[in-house]
Amino acid sequence: MLNCESLSRYTEKCKEIGNIDPYNIPRHAWKDITTLLGGDLPDLRHSDIYQYLINFKSAYNHKELRAYRSLEAYKYFIAGWVSELLIADIKQGNGSTLCIVTAKVRHSQSLNEEALRPWFAMEKEGPIIAAHCSCVAGLGEACSHVAATMFAVESGANWTKKESCTSQPCGWVLPSCSSFKSAPLAKIDFTSPATKYKNFDKQELHPSSCATPRTKKQLVSMEARQKFLETLKNSGIKSASLSLIPGCNEDFIPEGSFLPKPLSTLFSKDHTSLTRTDILQVAWQVYNTTCISQQQVDLIEKSSRKQTKSIN
């Protein structure tokens, strides 16, 4: 429910667009904007959005809006927060066409609340005349929800100018995000909204009904895989990936891990209570079960070469 001041301003907005309240326009008069050809879309450009959000005079203080933060509302559009983009064309007495655009836009801080329904009105090939949203910022002429709707229309108009829908599998579609669910980090796209928006016009749309099915990837045979690993191992370069593959990770195993256990590990407190005969029997068991390979002998000799020079 609007307060008296906001209700008065909303009435003035409706008068500016021919005493039309967009919320009272019947459903059959609205068209899904994503199904229209380029010529049927309003000629909305970045300059028009900037002109409205920054230079439009506020009805409250008659100063420029300067809503610079709303210029980043393209992030809402790229994130898929704009849906059900509709347009109503209204013929005016002077022969011009007034375009009223509305959409559902999610809240920026309360994603689970019911989406807002902002609208803005503009001439078919002219500037933006008025805009409204039921959020607090929208009552003051401009907000991110209104701006996100503008960016959605601007992207669609710019896209369809390049090539008509009749020469493509389908028309342009809005980025969508119907729900917000948690996901592992590996499955989250961390591409910045600025990069997504920059690449948005370069995307090619292919609906599921006419999209080319993905070809099934052919698995590499075990022989080819083993041959590749051997070539990589014999290249003379230590590849970190080989350190995780059994049979190829010998070069990554420290030499110290091949050394036999030192004699100090044979100590046990239980042996202190044994007689000399029992100790000799234990020693004989250790001797019979201990085996040192030639590789271990070489490693011991190599690692102890400088031992004679030690002062300890």
Short mmCIF file of C-alpha atoms in Angstrom, two decimals:
data_model
loop_
_atom_site.label_atom_id
_atom_site.label_comp_id
_atom_site.label_asym_id
_atom_site.label_seq_id
_atom_site.Cartn_x
_atom_site.Cartn_y
_atom_site.Cartn_z
CA MET A 1 0.00 0.00 0.00
CA LEU A 2 1.48 3.35 -1.07
CA ASN A 3 1.52 6.32 1.22
CA CYS A 4 -0.12 9.57 0.18
CA GLU A 5 3.04 11.10 -1.30
CA SER A 6 3.98 7.97 -3.24
CA LEU A 7 0.41 7.48 -4.45
CA SER A 8 0.31 11.07 -5.71
CA ARG A 9 3.58 10.58 -7.58
CA TYR A 10 2.36 7.29 -9.07
CA THR A 11 -0.76 9.05 -10.35
CA GLU A 12 1.45 11.66 -12.03
CA LYS A 13 3.47 8.90 -13.71
CA CYS A 14 0.28 7.38 -15.10
CA LYS A 15 -0.76 10.81 -16.44
CA GLU A 16 2.61 11.14 -18.20
CA ILE A 17 1.88 7.97 -20.18
CA GLY A 18 -1.69 8.86 -21.14
CA ASN A 19 -3.52 8.10 -17.87
CA ILE A 20 -2.62 4.42 -18.19
CA ASP A 21 -1.91 2.30 -15.14
CA PRO A 22 0.31 -0.57 -16.34
CA TYR A 23 -0.91 -2.77 -13.50
CA ASN A 24 -4.46 -2.47 -14.87
CA ILE A 25 -3.61 -3.48 -18.45
CA PRO A 26 -5.41 -6.79 -19.21
CA ARG A 27 -3.28 -9.89 -19.64
CA HIS A 28 -4.23 -10.44 -23.28
CA ALA A 29 -2.73 -7.05 -24.17
CA TRP A 30 0.73 -8.13 -23.07
CA LYS A 31 3.13 -9.95 -25.39
CA ASP A 32 6.07 -12.12 -24.46
CA ILE A 33 8.94 -9.88 -25.52
CA THR A 34 11.31 -12.80 -26.14
CA THR A 35 9.16 -14.00 -29.07
CA LEU A 36 9.19 -10.69 -30.96
CA LEU A 37 11.35 -9.84 -33.93
CA GLY A 38 13.94 -7.10 -33.73
CA GLY A 39 11.69 -4.54 -35.44
CA ASP A 40 8.93 -5.10 -32.87
CA LEU A 41 11.20 -4.35 -29.90
CA PRO A 42 11.65 -0.83 -28.56
CA ASP A 43 14.92 0.74 -29.67
CA LEU A 44 16.43 0.87 -26.18
CA ARG A 45 20.15 1.57 -25.96
CA HIS A 46 22.78 1.98 -23.26
CA SER A 47 22.64 5.72 -23.70
CA ASP A 48 18.91 5.74 -22.97
CA ILE A 49 19.41 3.73 -19.77
CA TYR A 50 22.24 6.02 -18.67
CA GLN A 51 20.23 9.11 -19.52
CA TYR A 52 17.33 7.97 -17.35
CA LEU A 53 19.24 6.58 -14.36
CA ILE A 54 21.70 9.48 -14.15
CA ASN A 55 20.21 12.60 -15.75
CA PHE A 56 16.46 12.12 -15.22
CA LYS A 57 15.05 14.82 -12.92
CA SER A 58 13.47 13.57 -9.73
CA ALA A 59 9.93 14.76 -9.09
CA TYR A 60 10.70 15.14 -5.38
CA ASN A 61 13.70 17.48 -5.40
CA HIS A 62 13.94 18.31 -9.13
CA LYS A 63 17.55 17.18 -9.16
CA GLU A 64 19.19 14.56 -11.32
CA LEU A 65 18.70 11.00 -10.06
CA ARG A 66 22.39 10.03 -10.36
CA ALA A 67 21.57 6.42 -9.55
CA TYR A 68 25.05 5.18 -10.41
CA ARG A 69 24.68 1.96 -8.45
CA SER A 70 21.69 1.00 -10.59
CA LEU A 71 24.01 0.91 -13.62
CA GLU A 72 25.36 -2.37 -12.20
CA ALA A 73 21.89 -3.93 -12.38
CA TYR A 74 22.98 -5.83 -15.48
CA LYS A 75 24.30 -8.34 -12.89
CA TYR A 76 20.69 -9.12 -11.95
CA PHE A 77 19.90 -9.75 -15.61
CA ILE A 78 22.95 -11.95 -16.23
CA ALA A 79 22.26 -13.90 -13.00
CA GLY A 80 18.81 -14.83 -14.34
CA TRP A 81 16.81 -12.78 -11.85
CA VAL A 82 14.66 -11.25 -14.62
CA SER A 83 11.81 -13.39 -15.94
CA GLU A 84 8.40 -13.10 -17.64
CA LEU A 85 9.45 -10.09 -19.69
CA LEU A 86 6.27 -8.62 -21.22
CA ILE A 87 5.52 -5.63 -23.46
CA ALA A 88 2.35 -3.74 -24.30
CA ASP A 89 2.23 -1.41 -27.33
CA ILE A 90 -0.24 1.44 -26.96
CA LYS A 91 -1.05 3.71 -29.91
CA GLN A 92 -1.19 7.39 -29.03
CA GLY A 93 -3.20 10.17 -30.60
CA ASN A 94 -0.21 11.69 -32.37
CA GLY A 95 0.47 8.41 -34.19
CA SER A 96 3.43 7.36 -32.05
CA THR A 97 3.62 4.09 -30.13
CA LEU A 98 4.10 3.94 -26.39
CA CYS A 99 5.87 0.81 -25.17
CA ILE A 100 5.29 -0.35 -21.62
CA VAL A 101 7.60 -3.11 -20.43
CA THR A 102 7.25 -5.14 -17.25
CA ALA A 103 9.00 -8.18 -15.81
CA LYS A 104 9.38 -10.24 -12.69
CA VAL A 105 12.62 -9.42 -10.86
CA ARG A 106 13.83 -11.16 -7.72
CA HIS A 107 14.68 -9.23 -4.59
CA SER A 108 18.37 -8.49 -4.14
CA GLN A 109 18.42 -9.36 -0.42
CA SER A 110 15.46 -11.74 -0.04
CA LEU A 111 15.69 -14.34 -2.77
CA ASN A 112 12.84 -16.48 -1.45
CA GLU A 113 10.28 -13.66 -1.38
CA GLU A 114 7.80 -13.14 -4.19
CA ALA A 115 9.40 -11.40 -7.16
CA LEU A 116 8.75 -7.71 -7.79
CA ARG A 117 6.92 -6.48 -10.88
CA PRO A 118 8.63 -3.23 -12.02
CA TRP A 119 7.68 -1.43 -15.23
CA PHE A 120 8.96 1.36 -17.41
CA ALA A 121 7.47 3.24 -20.34
CA MET A 122 9.19 4.70 -23.39
CA GLU A 123 8.51 5.78 -26.93
CA LYS A 124 9.12 3.10 -29.58
CA GLU A 125 12.24 4.94 -30.72
CA GLY A 126 12.52 7.52 -28.02
CA PRO A 127 13.64 8.11 -24.45
CA ILE A 128 12.33 6.49 -21.30
CA ILE A 129 9.40 8.48 -19.96
CA ALA A 130 8.62 6.91 -16.60
CA ALA A 131 9.43 3.90 -14.43
CA HIS A 132 8.12 2.36 -11.24
CA CYS A 133 8.79 -0.43 -8.79
CA SER A 134 7.11 -1.25 -5.50
CA CYS A 135 10.41 -1.45 -3.62
CA VAL A 136 11.55 1.54 -1.51
CA ALA A 137 14.14 2.66 -4.05
CA GLY A 138 11.71 2.21 -6.93
CA LEU A 139 9.26 4.65 -5.35
CA GLY A 140 12.00 7.23 -5.76
CA GLU A 141 11.98 6.91 -9.60
CA ALA A 142 14.90 4.47 -10.05
CA CYS A 143 16.10 1.19 -8.61
CA SER A 144 18.12 -1.86 -9.60
CA HIS A 145 14.98 -3.87 -10.41
CA VAL A 146 13.83 -1.31 -12.98
CA ALA A 147 17.36 -1.03 -14.37
CA ALA A 148 17.65 -4.84 -14.68
CA THR A 149 14.46 -4.86 -16.75
CA MET A 150 15.92 -2.14 -18.98
CA PHE A 151 19.16 -4.08 -19.50
CA ALA A 152 17.14 -7.20 -20.41
CA VAL A 153 15.26 -5.29 -23.12
CA GLU A 154 18.43 -3.58 -24.37
CA SER A 155 20.24 -6.92 -24.70
CA GLY A 156 17.33 -8.47 -26.57
CA ALA A 157 17.00 -5.53 -28.96
CA ASN A 158 20.74 -5.51 -29.62
CA TRP A 159 20.75 -9.26 -30.21
CA THR A 160 17.85 -9.42 -32.66
CA LYS A 161 19.22 -6.52 -34.69
CA LYS A 162 22.09 -8.72 -35.81
CA GLU A 163 19.91 -11.45 -37.31
CA SER A 164 16.19 -11.98 -37.45
CA CYS A 165 14.56 -14.81 -35.57
CA THR A 166 13.41 -16.44 -38.82
CA SER A 167 17.02 -17.20 -39.75
CA GLN A 168 17.83 -18.77 -36.37
CA PRO A 169 16.60 -21.95 -34.64
CA CYS A 170 14.79 -19.77 -32.09
CA GLY A 171 14.50 -16.22 -30.80
CA TRP A 172 16.54 -14.69 -28.03
CA VAL A 173 15.91 -15.99 -24.53
CA LEU A 174 16.51 -14.57 -21.11
CA PRO A 175 19.07 -16.04 -18.73
CA SER A 176 17.03 -17.97 -16.21
CA CYS A 177 17.48 -18.98 -12.61
CA SER A 178 14.32 -20.53 -11.19
CA SER A 179 15.79 -21.63 -7.87
CA PHE A 180 18.83 -21.19 -5.70
CA LYS A 181 20.43 -24.41 -4.51
CA SER A 182 23.74 -25.17 -2.90
CA ALA A 183 26.36 -26.92 -5.02
CA PRO A 184 29.97 -28.12 -4.75
CA LEU A 185 32.58 -25.49 -5.53
CA ALA A 186 33.68 -27.42 -8.61
CA LYS A 187 30.22 -26.94 -10.16
CA ILE A 188 29.87 -23.22 -9.41
CA ASP A 189 30.56 -20.73 -12.18
CA PHE A 190 32.70 -17.92 -10.74
CA THR A 191 32.80 -15.91 -13.97
CA SER A 192 32.22 -12.26 -13.10
CA PRO A 193 28.92 -10.66 -14.21
CA ALA A 194 30.90 -8.11 -16.24
CA THR A 195 32.52 -10.86 -18.30
CA LYS A 196 29.22 -12.69 -18.74
CA TYR A 197 27.51 -9.51 -19.91
CA LYS A 198 30.39 -8.78 -22.33
CA ASN A 199 30.09 -12.25 -23.85
CA PHE A 200 26.29 -12.35 -23.77
CA ASP A 201 25.85 -11.12 -27.35
CA LYS A 202 28.39 -13.66 -28.63
CA GLN A 203 26.41 -16.66 -27.45
CA GLU A 204 24.55 -18.86 -29.91
CA LEU A 205 21.13 -20.10 -28.86
CA HIS A 206 20.00 -23.59 -29.78
CA PRO A 207 16.76 -24.87 -28.22
CA SER A 208 16.61 -28.44 -27.04
CA SER A 209 14.24 -29.36 -29.87
CA CYS A 210 16.72 -28.46 -32.60
CA ALA A 211 20.03 -28.62 -30.83
CA THR A 212 22.70 -30.91 -32.22
CA PRO A 213 23.08 -33.88 -29.86
CA ARG A 214 26.42 -34.23 -28.21
CA THR A 215 28.62 -36.92 -29.64
CA LYS A 216 29.69 -39.56 -27.19
CA LYS A 217 33.37 -39.27 -26.36
CA GLN A 218 35.44 -42.28 -27.36
CA LEU A 219 37.45 -43.73 -24.51
CA VAL A 220 41.19 -44.16 -24.95
CA SER A 221 42.36 -47.77 -24.93
CA MET A 222 44.55 -49.03 -22.10
CA GLU A 223 47.36 -49.77 -24.57
CA ALA A 224 47.36 -46.22 -25.89
CA ARG A 225 47.17 -44.85 -22.36
CA GLN A 226 50.12 -46.97 -21.19
CA LYS A 227 52.15 -45.99 -24.24
CA PHE A 228 51.51 -42.32 -23.55
CA LEU A 229 52.58 -42.69 -19.90
CA GLU A 230 55.78 -44.48 -20.88
CA THR A 231 56.62 -41.78 -23.42
CA LEU A 232 55.99 -39.13 -20.79
CA LYS A 233 58.13 -40.96 -18.24
CA ASN A 234 61.04 -41.47 -20.69
CA SER A 235 61.00 -37.84 -21.81
CA GLY A 236 63.46 -36.91 -19.05
CA ILE A 237 61.07 -34.35 -17.57
CA LYS A 238 59.39 -35.02 -14.24
CA SER A 239 55.69 -34.65 -14.80
CA ALA A 240 53.71 -34.06 -11.62
CA SER A 241 50.82 -36.13 -12.98
CA LEU A 242 53.04 -39.25 -13.01
CA SER A 243 53.56 -38.97 -9.25
CA LEU A 244 49.97 -40.18 -8.73
CA ILE A 245 50.11 -43.14 -11.09
CA PRO A 246 51.39 -46.48 -9.70
CA GLY A 247 54.17 -47.90 -11.82
CA CYS A 248 55.25 -44.47 -13.00
CA ASN A 249 55.96 -42.76 -9.70
CA GLU A 250 59.27 -44.44 -8.78
CA ASP A 251 61.21 -41.27 -9.58
CA PHE A 252 59.14 -39.34 -7.07
CA ILE A 253 59.73 -41.67 -4.11
CA PRO A 254 62.47 -40.29 -1.80
CA GLU A 255 65.59 -42.46 -1.61
CA GLY A 256 65.35 -42.56 2.19
CA SER A 257 62.14 -44.58 2.00
CA PHE A 258 64.13 -47.54 0.54
CA LEU A 259 66.55 -47.69 3.47
CA PRO A 260 66.11 -50.50 6.03
CA LYS A 261 64.89 -49.62 9.49
CA PRO A 262 67.68 -48.56 11.87
CA LEU A 263 68.75 -50.96 14.64
CA SER A 264 67.33 -48.59 17.24
CA THR A 265 63.83 -49.71 16.21
CA LEU A 266 64.59 -53.20 17.61
CA PHE A 267 64.63 -51.87 21.15
CA SER A 268 61.79 -52.96 23.40
CA LYS A 269 61.30 -52.56 27.14
CA ASP A 270 60.11 -56.15 27.29
CA HIS A 271 63.63 -57.31 26.39
CA THR A 272 65.15 -55.80 29.54
CA SER A 273 63.71 -58.59 31.70
CA LEU A 274 64.95 -61.44 29.48
CA THR A 275 67.90 -63.69 30.28
CA ARG A 276 71.00 -63.80 28.11
CA THR A 277 69.81 -67.03 26.48
CA ASP A 278 66.42 -65.50 25.62
CA ILE A 279 68.06 -62.34 24.25
CA LEU A 280 70.27 -64.45 21.98
CA GLN A 281 67.21 -66.32 20.77
CA VAL A 282 65.42 -63.06 19.92
CA ALA A 283 68.52 -61.78 18.16
CA TRP A 284 68.70 -64.97 16.13
CA GLN A 285 65.06 -64.55 15.04
CA VAL A 286 65.74 -60.98 13.97
CA TYR A 287 68.79 -62.08 12.04
CA ASN A 288 66.86 -64.77 10.17
CA THR A 289 63.96 -62.47 9.27
CA THR A 290 66.01 -59.45 8.26
CA CYS A 291 66.82 -59.09 4.58
CA ILE A 292 68.72 -56.18 3.03
CA SER A 293 68.78 -55.87 -0.72
CA GLN A 294 71.75 -54.75 -2.78
CA GLN A 295 69.90 -51.52 -3.58
CA GLN A 296 69.60 -50.78 0.15
CA VAL A 297 73.30 -51.57 0.65
CA ASP A 298 74.23 -49.11 -2.09
CA LEU A 299 71.98 -46.44 -0.59
CA ILE A 300 73.47 -46.91 2.88
CA GLU A 301 77.00 -46.63 1.46
CA LYS A 302 76.07 -43.54 -0.55
CA SER A 303 74.35 -41.76 2.33
CA SER A 304 77.15 -42.51 4.81
CA ARG A 305 80.13 -41.42 2.70
CA LYS A 306 80.56 -38.12 4.53
CA GLN A 307 80.12 -39.70 7.94
CA THR A 308 83.91 -39.88 8.50
CA LYS A 309 84.11 -36.10 8.22
CA SER A 310 81.54 -35.55 10.94
CA ILE A 311 82.87 -34.17 14.23
CA ASN A 312 80.05 -35.72 16.22
#
